[in-house]
Short mmCIF file of C-alpha atoms and ligand atoms in Angstrom, two decimals:
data_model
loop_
_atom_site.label_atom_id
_atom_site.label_comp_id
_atom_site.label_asym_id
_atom_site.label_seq_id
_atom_site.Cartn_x
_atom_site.Cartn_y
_atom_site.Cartn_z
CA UNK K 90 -15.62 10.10 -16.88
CA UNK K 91 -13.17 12.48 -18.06
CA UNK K 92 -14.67 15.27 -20.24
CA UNK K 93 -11.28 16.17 -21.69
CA UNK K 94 -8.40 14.10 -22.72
CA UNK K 95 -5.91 13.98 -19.17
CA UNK K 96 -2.19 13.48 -19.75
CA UNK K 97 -0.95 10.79 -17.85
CA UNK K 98 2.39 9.64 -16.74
CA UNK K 99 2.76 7.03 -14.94
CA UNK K 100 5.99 5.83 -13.40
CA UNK K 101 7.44 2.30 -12.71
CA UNK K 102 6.90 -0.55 -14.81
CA UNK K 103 5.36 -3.39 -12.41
CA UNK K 104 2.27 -4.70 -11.82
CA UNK K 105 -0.14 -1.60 -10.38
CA UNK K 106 1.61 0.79 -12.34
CA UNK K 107 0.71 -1.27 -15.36
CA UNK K 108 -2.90 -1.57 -14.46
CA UNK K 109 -3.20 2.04 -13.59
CA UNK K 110 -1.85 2.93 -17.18
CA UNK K 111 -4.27 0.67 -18.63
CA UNK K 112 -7.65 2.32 -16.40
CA UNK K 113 -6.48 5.58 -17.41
CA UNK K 114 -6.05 4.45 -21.32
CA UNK K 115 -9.65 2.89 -20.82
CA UNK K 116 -10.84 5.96 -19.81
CA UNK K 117 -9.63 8.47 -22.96
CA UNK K 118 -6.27 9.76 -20.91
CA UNK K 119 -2.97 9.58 -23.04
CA UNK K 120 -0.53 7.42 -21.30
CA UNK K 121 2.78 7.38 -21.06
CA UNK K 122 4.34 4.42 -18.60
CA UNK K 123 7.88 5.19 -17.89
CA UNK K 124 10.50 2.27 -17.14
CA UNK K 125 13.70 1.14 -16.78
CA UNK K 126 13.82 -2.05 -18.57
CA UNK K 127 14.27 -1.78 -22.41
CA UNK K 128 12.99 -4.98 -23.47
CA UNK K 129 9.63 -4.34 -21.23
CA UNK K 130 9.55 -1.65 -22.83
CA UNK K 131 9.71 -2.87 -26.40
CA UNK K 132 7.25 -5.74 -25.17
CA UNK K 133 4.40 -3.48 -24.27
CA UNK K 134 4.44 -0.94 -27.07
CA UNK K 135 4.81 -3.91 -29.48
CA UNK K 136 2.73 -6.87 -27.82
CA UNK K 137 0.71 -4.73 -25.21
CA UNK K 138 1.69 -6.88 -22.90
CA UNK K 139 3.64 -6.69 -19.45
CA UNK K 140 5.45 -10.07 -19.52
CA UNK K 141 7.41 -9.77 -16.48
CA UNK K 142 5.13 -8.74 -13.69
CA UNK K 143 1.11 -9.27 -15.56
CA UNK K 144 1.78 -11.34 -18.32
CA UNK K 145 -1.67 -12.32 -18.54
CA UNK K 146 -3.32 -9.23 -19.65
CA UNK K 147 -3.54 -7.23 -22.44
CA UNK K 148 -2.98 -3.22 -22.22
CA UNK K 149 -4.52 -0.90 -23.61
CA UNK K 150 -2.84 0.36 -26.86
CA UNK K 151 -3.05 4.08 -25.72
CA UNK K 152 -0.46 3.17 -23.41
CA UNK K 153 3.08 4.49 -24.56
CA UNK K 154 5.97 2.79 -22.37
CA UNK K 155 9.62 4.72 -22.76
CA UNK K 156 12.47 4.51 -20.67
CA UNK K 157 13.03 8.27 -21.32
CA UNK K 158 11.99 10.47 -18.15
CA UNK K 159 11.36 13.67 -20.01
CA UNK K 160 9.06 11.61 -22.83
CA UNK K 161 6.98 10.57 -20.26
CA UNK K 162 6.57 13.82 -17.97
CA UNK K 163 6.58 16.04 -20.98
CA UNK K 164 3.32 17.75 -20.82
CA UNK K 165 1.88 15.54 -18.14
CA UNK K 166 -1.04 16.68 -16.13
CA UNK K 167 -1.27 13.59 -13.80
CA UNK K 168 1.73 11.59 -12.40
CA UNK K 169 1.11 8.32 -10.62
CA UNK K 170 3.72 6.77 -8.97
CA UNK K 171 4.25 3.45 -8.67
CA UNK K 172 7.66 2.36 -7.68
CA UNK K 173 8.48 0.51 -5.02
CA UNK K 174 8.74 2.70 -1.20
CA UNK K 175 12.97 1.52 -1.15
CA UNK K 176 13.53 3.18 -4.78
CA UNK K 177 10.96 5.57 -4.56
CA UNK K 178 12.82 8.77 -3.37
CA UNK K 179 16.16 8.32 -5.89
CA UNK K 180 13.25 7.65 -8.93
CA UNK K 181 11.28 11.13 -7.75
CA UNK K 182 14.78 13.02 -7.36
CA UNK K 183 15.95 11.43 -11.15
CA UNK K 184 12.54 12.64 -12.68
CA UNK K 185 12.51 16.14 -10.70
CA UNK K 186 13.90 18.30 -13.39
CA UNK K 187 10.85 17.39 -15.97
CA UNK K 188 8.33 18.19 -12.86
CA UNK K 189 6.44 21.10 -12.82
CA UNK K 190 4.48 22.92 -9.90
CA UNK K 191 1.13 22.43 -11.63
CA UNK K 192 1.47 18.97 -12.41
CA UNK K 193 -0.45 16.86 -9.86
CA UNK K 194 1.50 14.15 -8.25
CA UNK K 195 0.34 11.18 -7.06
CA UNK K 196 2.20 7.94 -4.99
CA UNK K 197 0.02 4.27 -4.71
CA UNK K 198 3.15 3.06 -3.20
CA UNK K 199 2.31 1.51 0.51
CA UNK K 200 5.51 1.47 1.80
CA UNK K 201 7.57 4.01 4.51
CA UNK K 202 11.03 5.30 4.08
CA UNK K 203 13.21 4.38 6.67
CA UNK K 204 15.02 7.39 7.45
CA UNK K 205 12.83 9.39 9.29
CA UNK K 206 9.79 7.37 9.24
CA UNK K 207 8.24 9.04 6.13
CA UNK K 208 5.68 8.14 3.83
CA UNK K 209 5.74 8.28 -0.09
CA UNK K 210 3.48 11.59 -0.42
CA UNK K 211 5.70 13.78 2.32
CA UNK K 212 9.08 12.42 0.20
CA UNK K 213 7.08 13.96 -2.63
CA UNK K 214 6.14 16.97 -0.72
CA UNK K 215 9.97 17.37 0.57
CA UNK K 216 11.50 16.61 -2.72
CA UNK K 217 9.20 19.16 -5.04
CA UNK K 218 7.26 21.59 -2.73
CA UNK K 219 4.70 21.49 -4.49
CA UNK K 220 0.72 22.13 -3.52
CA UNK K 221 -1.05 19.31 -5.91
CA UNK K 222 0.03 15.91 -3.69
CA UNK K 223 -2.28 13.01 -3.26
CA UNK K 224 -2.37 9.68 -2.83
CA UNK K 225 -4.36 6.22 -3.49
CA UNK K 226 -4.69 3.92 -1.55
CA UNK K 227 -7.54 0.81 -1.30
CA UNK K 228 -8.53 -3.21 -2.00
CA UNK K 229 -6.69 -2.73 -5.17
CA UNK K 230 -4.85 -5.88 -6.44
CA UNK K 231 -3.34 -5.45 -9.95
CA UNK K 232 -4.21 -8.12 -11.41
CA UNK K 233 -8.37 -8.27 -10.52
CA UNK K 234 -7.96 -4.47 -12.25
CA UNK K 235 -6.51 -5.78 -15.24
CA UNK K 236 -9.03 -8.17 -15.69
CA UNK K 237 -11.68 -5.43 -15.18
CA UNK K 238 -13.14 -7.28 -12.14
CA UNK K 239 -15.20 -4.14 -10.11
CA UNK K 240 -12.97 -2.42 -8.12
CA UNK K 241 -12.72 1.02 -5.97
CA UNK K 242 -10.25 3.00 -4.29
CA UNK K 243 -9.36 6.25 -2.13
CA UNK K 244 -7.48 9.55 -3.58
CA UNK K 245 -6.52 10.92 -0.33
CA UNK K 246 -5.87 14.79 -0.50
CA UNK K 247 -6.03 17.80 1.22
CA UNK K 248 -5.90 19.80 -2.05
CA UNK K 249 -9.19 19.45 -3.77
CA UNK K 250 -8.13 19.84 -7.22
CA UNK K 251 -5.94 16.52 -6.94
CA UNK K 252 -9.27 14.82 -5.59
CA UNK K 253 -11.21 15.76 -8.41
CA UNK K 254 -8.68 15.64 -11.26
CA UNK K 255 -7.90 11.80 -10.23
CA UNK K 256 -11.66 11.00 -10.19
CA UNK K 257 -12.15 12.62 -13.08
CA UNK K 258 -8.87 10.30 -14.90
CA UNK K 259 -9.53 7.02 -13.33
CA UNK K 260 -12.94 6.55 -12.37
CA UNK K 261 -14.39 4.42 -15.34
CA UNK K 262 -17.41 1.62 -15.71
CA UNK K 263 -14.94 -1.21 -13.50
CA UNK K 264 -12.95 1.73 -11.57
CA UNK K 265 -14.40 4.04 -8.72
CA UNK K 266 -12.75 6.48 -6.90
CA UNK K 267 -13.77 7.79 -3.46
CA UNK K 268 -12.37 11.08 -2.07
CA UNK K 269 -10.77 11.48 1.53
CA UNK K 270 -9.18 14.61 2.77
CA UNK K 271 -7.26 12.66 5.31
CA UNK K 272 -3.89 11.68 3.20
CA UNK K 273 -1.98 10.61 5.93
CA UNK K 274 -4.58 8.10 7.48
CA UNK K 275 -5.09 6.85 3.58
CA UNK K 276 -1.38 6.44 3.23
CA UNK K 277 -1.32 4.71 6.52
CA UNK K 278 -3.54 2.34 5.59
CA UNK K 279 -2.37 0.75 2.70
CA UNK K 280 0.87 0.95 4.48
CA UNK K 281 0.17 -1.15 7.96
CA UNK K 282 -2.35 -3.48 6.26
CA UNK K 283 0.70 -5.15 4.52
CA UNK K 284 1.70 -6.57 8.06
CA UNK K 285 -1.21 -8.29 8.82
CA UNK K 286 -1.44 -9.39 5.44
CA UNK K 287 1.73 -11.48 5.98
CA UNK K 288 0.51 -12.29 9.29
CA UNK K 289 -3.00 -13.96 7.59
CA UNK K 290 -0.94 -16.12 5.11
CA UNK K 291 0.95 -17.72 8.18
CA UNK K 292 -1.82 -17.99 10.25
CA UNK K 293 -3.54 -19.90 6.82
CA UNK K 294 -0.66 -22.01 5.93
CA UNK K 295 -0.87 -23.42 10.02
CA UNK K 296 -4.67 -24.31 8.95
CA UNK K 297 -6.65 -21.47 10.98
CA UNK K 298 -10.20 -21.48 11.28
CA UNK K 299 -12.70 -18.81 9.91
CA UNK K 300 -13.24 -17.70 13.67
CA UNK K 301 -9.08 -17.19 13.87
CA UNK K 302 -8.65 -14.96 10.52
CA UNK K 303 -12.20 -12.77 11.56
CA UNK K 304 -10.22 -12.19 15.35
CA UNK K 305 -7.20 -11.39 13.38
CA UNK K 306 -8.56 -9.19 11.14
CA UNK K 307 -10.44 -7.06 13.64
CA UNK K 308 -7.43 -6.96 15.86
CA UNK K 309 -5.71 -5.98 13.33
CA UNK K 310 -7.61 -3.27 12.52
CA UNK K 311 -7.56 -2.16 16.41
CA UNK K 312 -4.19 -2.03 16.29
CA UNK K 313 -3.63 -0.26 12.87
CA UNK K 314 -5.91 2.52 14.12
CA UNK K 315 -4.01 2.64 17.38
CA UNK K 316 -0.77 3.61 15.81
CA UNK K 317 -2.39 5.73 13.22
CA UNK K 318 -4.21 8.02 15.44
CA UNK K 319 -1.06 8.34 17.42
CA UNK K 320 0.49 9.93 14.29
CA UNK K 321 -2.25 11.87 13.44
CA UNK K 322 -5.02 10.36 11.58
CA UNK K 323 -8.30 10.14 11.86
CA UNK K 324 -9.57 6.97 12.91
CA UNK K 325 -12.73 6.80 10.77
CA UNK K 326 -10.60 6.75 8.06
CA UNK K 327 -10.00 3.10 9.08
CA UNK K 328 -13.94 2.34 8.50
CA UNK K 329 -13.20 3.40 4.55
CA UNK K 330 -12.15 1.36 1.91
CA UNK K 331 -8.26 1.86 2.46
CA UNK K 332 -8.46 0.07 5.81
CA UNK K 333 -11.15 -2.10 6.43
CA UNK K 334 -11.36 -2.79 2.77
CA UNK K 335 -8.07 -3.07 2.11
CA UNK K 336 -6.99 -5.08 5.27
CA UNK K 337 -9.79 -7.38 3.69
CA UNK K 338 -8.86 -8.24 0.56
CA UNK K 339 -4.91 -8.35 1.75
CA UNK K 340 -5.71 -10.87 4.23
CA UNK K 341 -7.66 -12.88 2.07
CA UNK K 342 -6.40 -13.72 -1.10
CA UNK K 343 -3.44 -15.61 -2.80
CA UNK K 344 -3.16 -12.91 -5.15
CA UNK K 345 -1.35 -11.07 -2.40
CA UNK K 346 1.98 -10.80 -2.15
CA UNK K 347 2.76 -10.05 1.31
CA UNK K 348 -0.12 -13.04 2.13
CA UNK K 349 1.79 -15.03 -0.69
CA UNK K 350 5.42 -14.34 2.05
CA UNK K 351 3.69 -15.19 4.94
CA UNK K 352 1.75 -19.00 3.70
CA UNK K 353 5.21 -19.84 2.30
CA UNK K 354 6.73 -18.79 5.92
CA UNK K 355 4.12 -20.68 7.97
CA UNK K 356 5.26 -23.82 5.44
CA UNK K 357 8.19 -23.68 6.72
CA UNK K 358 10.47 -21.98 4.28
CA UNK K 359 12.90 -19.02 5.57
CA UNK K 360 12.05 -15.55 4.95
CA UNK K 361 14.68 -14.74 2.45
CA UNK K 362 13.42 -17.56 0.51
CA UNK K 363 9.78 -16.43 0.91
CA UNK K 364 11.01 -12.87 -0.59
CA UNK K 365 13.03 -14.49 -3.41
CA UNK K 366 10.47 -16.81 -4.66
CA UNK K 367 8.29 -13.98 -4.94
CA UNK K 368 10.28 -12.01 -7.10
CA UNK K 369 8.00 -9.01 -6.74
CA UNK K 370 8.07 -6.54 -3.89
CA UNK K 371 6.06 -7.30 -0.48
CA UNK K 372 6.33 -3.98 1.72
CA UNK K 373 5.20 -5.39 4.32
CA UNK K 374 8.25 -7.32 5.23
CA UNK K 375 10.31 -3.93 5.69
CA UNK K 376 7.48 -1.81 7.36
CA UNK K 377 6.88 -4.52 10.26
CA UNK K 378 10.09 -3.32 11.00
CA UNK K 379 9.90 -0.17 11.32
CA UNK K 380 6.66 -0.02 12.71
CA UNK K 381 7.81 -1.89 15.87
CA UNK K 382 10.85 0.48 16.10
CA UNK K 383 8.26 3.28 15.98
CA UNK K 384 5.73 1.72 18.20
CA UNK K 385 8.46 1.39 20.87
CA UNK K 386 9.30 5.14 20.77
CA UNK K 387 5.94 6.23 20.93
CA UNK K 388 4.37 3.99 23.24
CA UNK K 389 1.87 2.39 21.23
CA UNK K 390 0.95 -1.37 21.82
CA UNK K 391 0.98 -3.80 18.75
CA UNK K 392 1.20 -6.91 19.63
CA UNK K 393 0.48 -8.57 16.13
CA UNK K 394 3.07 -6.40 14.72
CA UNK K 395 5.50 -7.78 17.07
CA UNK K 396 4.61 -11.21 17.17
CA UNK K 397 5.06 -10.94 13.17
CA UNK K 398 8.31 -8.98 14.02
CA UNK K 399 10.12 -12.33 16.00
CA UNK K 400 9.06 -14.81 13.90
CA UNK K 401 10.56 -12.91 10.62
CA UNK K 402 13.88 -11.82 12.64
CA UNK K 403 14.06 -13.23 15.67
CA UNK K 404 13.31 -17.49 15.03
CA UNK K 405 10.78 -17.47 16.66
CA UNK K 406 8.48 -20.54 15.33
CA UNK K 407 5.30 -19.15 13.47
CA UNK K 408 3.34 -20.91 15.73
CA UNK K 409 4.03 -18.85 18.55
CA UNK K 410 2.95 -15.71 17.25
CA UNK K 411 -0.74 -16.78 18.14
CA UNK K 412 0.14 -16.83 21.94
CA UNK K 413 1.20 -13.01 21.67
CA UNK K 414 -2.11 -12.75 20.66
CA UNK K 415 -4.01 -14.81 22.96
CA UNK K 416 -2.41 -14.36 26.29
CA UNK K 417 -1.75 -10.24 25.95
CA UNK K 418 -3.77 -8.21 28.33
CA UNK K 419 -7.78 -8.96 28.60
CA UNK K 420 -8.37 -5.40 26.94
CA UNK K 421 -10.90 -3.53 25.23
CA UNK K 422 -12.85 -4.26 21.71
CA UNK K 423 -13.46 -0.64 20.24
CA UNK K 424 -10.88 1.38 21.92
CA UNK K 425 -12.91 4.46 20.54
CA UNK K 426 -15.72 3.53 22.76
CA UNK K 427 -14.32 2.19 25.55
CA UNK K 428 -10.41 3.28 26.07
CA UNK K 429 -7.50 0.25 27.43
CA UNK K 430 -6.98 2.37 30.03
CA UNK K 431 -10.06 1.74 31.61
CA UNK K 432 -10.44 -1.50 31.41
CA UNK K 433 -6.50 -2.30 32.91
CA UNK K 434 -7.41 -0.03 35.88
CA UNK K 435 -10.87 -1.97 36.53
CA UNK K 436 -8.76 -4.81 36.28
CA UNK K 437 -6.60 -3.33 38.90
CA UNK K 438 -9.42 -2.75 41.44
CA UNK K 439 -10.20 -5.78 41.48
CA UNK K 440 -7.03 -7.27 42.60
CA UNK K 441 -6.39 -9.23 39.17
CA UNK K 442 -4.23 -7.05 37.29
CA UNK K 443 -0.52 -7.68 36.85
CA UNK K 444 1.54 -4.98 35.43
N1 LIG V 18 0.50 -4.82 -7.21
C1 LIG V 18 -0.56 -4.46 -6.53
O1 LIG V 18 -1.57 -5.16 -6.50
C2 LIG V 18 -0.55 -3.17 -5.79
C3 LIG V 18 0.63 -2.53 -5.46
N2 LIG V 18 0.61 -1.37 -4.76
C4 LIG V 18 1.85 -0.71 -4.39
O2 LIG V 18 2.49 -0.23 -5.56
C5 LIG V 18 3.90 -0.14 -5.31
C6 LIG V 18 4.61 -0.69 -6.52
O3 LIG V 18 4.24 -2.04 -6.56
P1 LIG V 18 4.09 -2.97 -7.82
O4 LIG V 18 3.90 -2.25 -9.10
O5 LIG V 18 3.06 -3.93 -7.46
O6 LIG V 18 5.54 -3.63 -7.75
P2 LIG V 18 6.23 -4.69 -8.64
O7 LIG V 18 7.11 -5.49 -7.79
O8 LIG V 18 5.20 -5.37 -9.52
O9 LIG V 18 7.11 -3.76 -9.62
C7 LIG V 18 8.00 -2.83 -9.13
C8 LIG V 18 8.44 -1.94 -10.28
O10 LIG V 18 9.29 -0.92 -9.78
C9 LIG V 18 10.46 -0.91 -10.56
N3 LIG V 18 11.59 -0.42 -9.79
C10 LIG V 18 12.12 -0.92 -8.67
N4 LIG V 18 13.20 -0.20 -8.31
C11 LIG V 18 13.33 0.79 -9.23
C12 LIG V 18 14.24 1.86 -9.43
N5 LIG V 18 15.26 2.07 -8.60
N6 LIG V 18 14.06 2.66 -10.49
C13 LIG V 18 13.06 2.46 -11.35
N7 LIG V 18 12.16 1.47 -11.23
C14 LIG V 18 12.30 0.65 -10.17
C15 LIG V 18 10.66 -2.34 -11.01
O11 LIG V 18 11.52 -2.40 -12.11
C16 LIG V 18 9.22 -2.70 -11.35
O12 LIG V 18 8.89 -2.22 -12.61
C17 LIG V 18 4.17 -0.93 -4.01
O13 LIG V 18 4.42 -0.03 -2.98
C18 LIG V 18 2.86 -1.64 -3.74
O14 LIG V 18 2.59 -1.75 -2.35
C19 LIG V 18 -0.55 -0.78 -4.42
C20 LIG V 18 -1.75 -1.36 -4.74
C21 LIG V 18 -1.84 -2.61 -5.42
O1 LIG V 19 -2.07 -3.49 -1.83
C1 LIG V 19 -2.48 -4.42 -2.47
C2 LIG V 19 -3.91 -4.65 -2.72
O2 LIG V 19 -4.67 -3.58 -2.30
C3 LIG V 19 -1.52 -5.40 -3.02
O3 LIG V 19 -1.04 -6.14 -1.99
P1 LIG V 19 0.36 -6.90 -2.14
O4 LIG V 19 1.40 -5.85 -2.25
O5 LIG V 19 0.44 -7.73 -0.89
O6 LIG V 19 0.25 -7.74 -3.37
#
């Protein structure tokens, strides 16, 4: 709990920025939610409600919404960001002259910039310089937060003031908050999980079985780790809640967007109707592509990823993206344990390998 009352700002008006304003207002912070949409605005501070993307909770009336930048940074110890990864470098470069070097800045976006492959805490880091940069990442839907259900998450950080001064905020009686000094493999995380995400809702949607979604899940999480630990992270970050955990609950539920794209793309419908009956942003759709461009350049193996990659650009029937899956190389279970390599080459002794 926090001992003293935190300033919060908290930018973007959707639906996890929303419920992050309310935990911290729950918890004794003064909030200040900064948007662009006047009538949201107006909504919230007069109905405490956020019509347009959680119309079905109420927020806490600490909560102060304005569409005015310096308002909300003014005096801010804590800045969560919460804006979508395509709009989130342009909204930290139009709040950057109300940021100062001791405020400690925070992304829960799970998305990658395109240029350059970067994720949201390095555009922080490149845009401000600054030493207090974290960010959260776990099983966090917006909605179960707003209704209180129990939840926990990860504020990833190398600096451990950031660590502590976000536990201290959020962590509350339905909200805890687990520390991990490995950002990028945090940020990671909630980033790749998105793809598989998608991938679960098609595979549900073409009537899977419970054996089909475990396999998927697993391999998932074999090939999340793979890339990851080819860009630097540590793969037992994977075992915490922002990827096993979060890979979970992505891959389960309806209340997911990127699972809600990929049900209404194994029913049939086209992508670009998928995205526009969502009406909400679902990462996942642009980091599958980048993620295979990546993969390629580095060398890393994913075939999930790129069976998800055809069937949302290439035509390929949903259906197919199962064979990808099933008739890839006979390869190894825990990679960690025993490496690909290994088993392709015992495969090659043996006369049955073909390359
Ligand atoms: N909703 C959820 O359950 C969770 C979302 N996240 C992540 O949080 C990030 C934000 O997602 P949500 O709040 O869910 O999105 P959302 O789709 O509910 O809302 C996006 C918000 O960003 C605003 N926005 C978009 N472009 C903008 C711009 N150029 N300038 C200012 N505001 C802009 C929109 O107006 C809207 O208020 C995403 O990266 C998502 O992956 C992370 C954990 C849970
Ligand atoms: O990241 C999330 C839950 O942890 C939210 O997932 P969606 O963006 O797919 O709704």
């Amino acid at each position: 709990m926090a001992e003293q009352q935190i300033r919060v700002a908290v930018l973007g008006g959707g639906s996890f920025g929303t419920a992050l304003a309310s935990i911290a207002a729950d918890n004794g912070a003064q909030v200040r939610q900064w948007m662009r949409d006047e009538a949201l605005v107006e909504q919230i501070n007069r109905e405490r409600r956020n019509g347009r993307y959680l119309p079905n909770y109420p927020i806490n009336p600490a909560v102060q919404a304005s569409t005015d930048l310096a308002t909300v940074l003014h005096d801010a110890e804590l800045v969560l960001i919460a804006i979508p990864s395509k709009a989130f470098r342009s909204v930290v470069q139009t709040a950057k002259p109300w940021l100062k070097p001791e405020q400690i800045l925070v992304s829960t976006t799970k998305g990658i910039e395109q240029d350059g492959f970067l994720l949201m805490s390095q555009v922080l880091e490149q845009e401000t310089g600054f030493a207090h940069i974290g960010v959260i990442a776990g099983p966090n839907l917006a909605s179960e937060i707003a209704d209180k259900q129990l939840t926990a998450t990860v504020i990833a950080s190398a600096d451990a003031l950031t660590r502590t001064r976000v536990q201290q905020a959020l962590g509350c009686r339905y909200f805890r908050v687990y520390a991990s000094n490995d950002r990028h493999g945090v940020e990671l995380g909630g980033a790749l999980k998105n793809i598989y995400a998608i991938a679960a809702g098609m595979a549900a949607a073409l009537g899977m079985g419970e054996n089909t979604r475990s396999m998927l899940m697993t391999r998932a999480l074999a090939e999340m780790s793979r890339f990851a630990v080819a860009q630097g992270a540590n793969p037992m970050t994977f075992l915490g809640l922002a990827g096993v955990g979060d890979l979970i609950v992505t891959c389960s539920s309806n209340l997911s967007r990127n699972y809600r794209v990929g049900f209404a793309i194994g029913e049939g419908r086209t992508l670009d109707d998928a995205v526009e009956a969502l009406g909400q942003v679902a990462e996942g759709v642009n980091t599958v592509r980048l993620v295979c461009t990546r993969a390629a350049e580095i060398g890393v193996y994913m075939p999930l990823a790129e069976g998800l990659y055809h069937v949302l650009f290439d035509g390929v029937p949903p259906q197919d993206m199962a064979k990808t899956l099933m008739m890839g190389e006979q390869s190894s279970d825990v990679e960690f344990i025993l490496p690909r390599e290994d088993v392709q080459q015992a495969h090659r002794d043996t006369g049955g390998w073909h390359d």
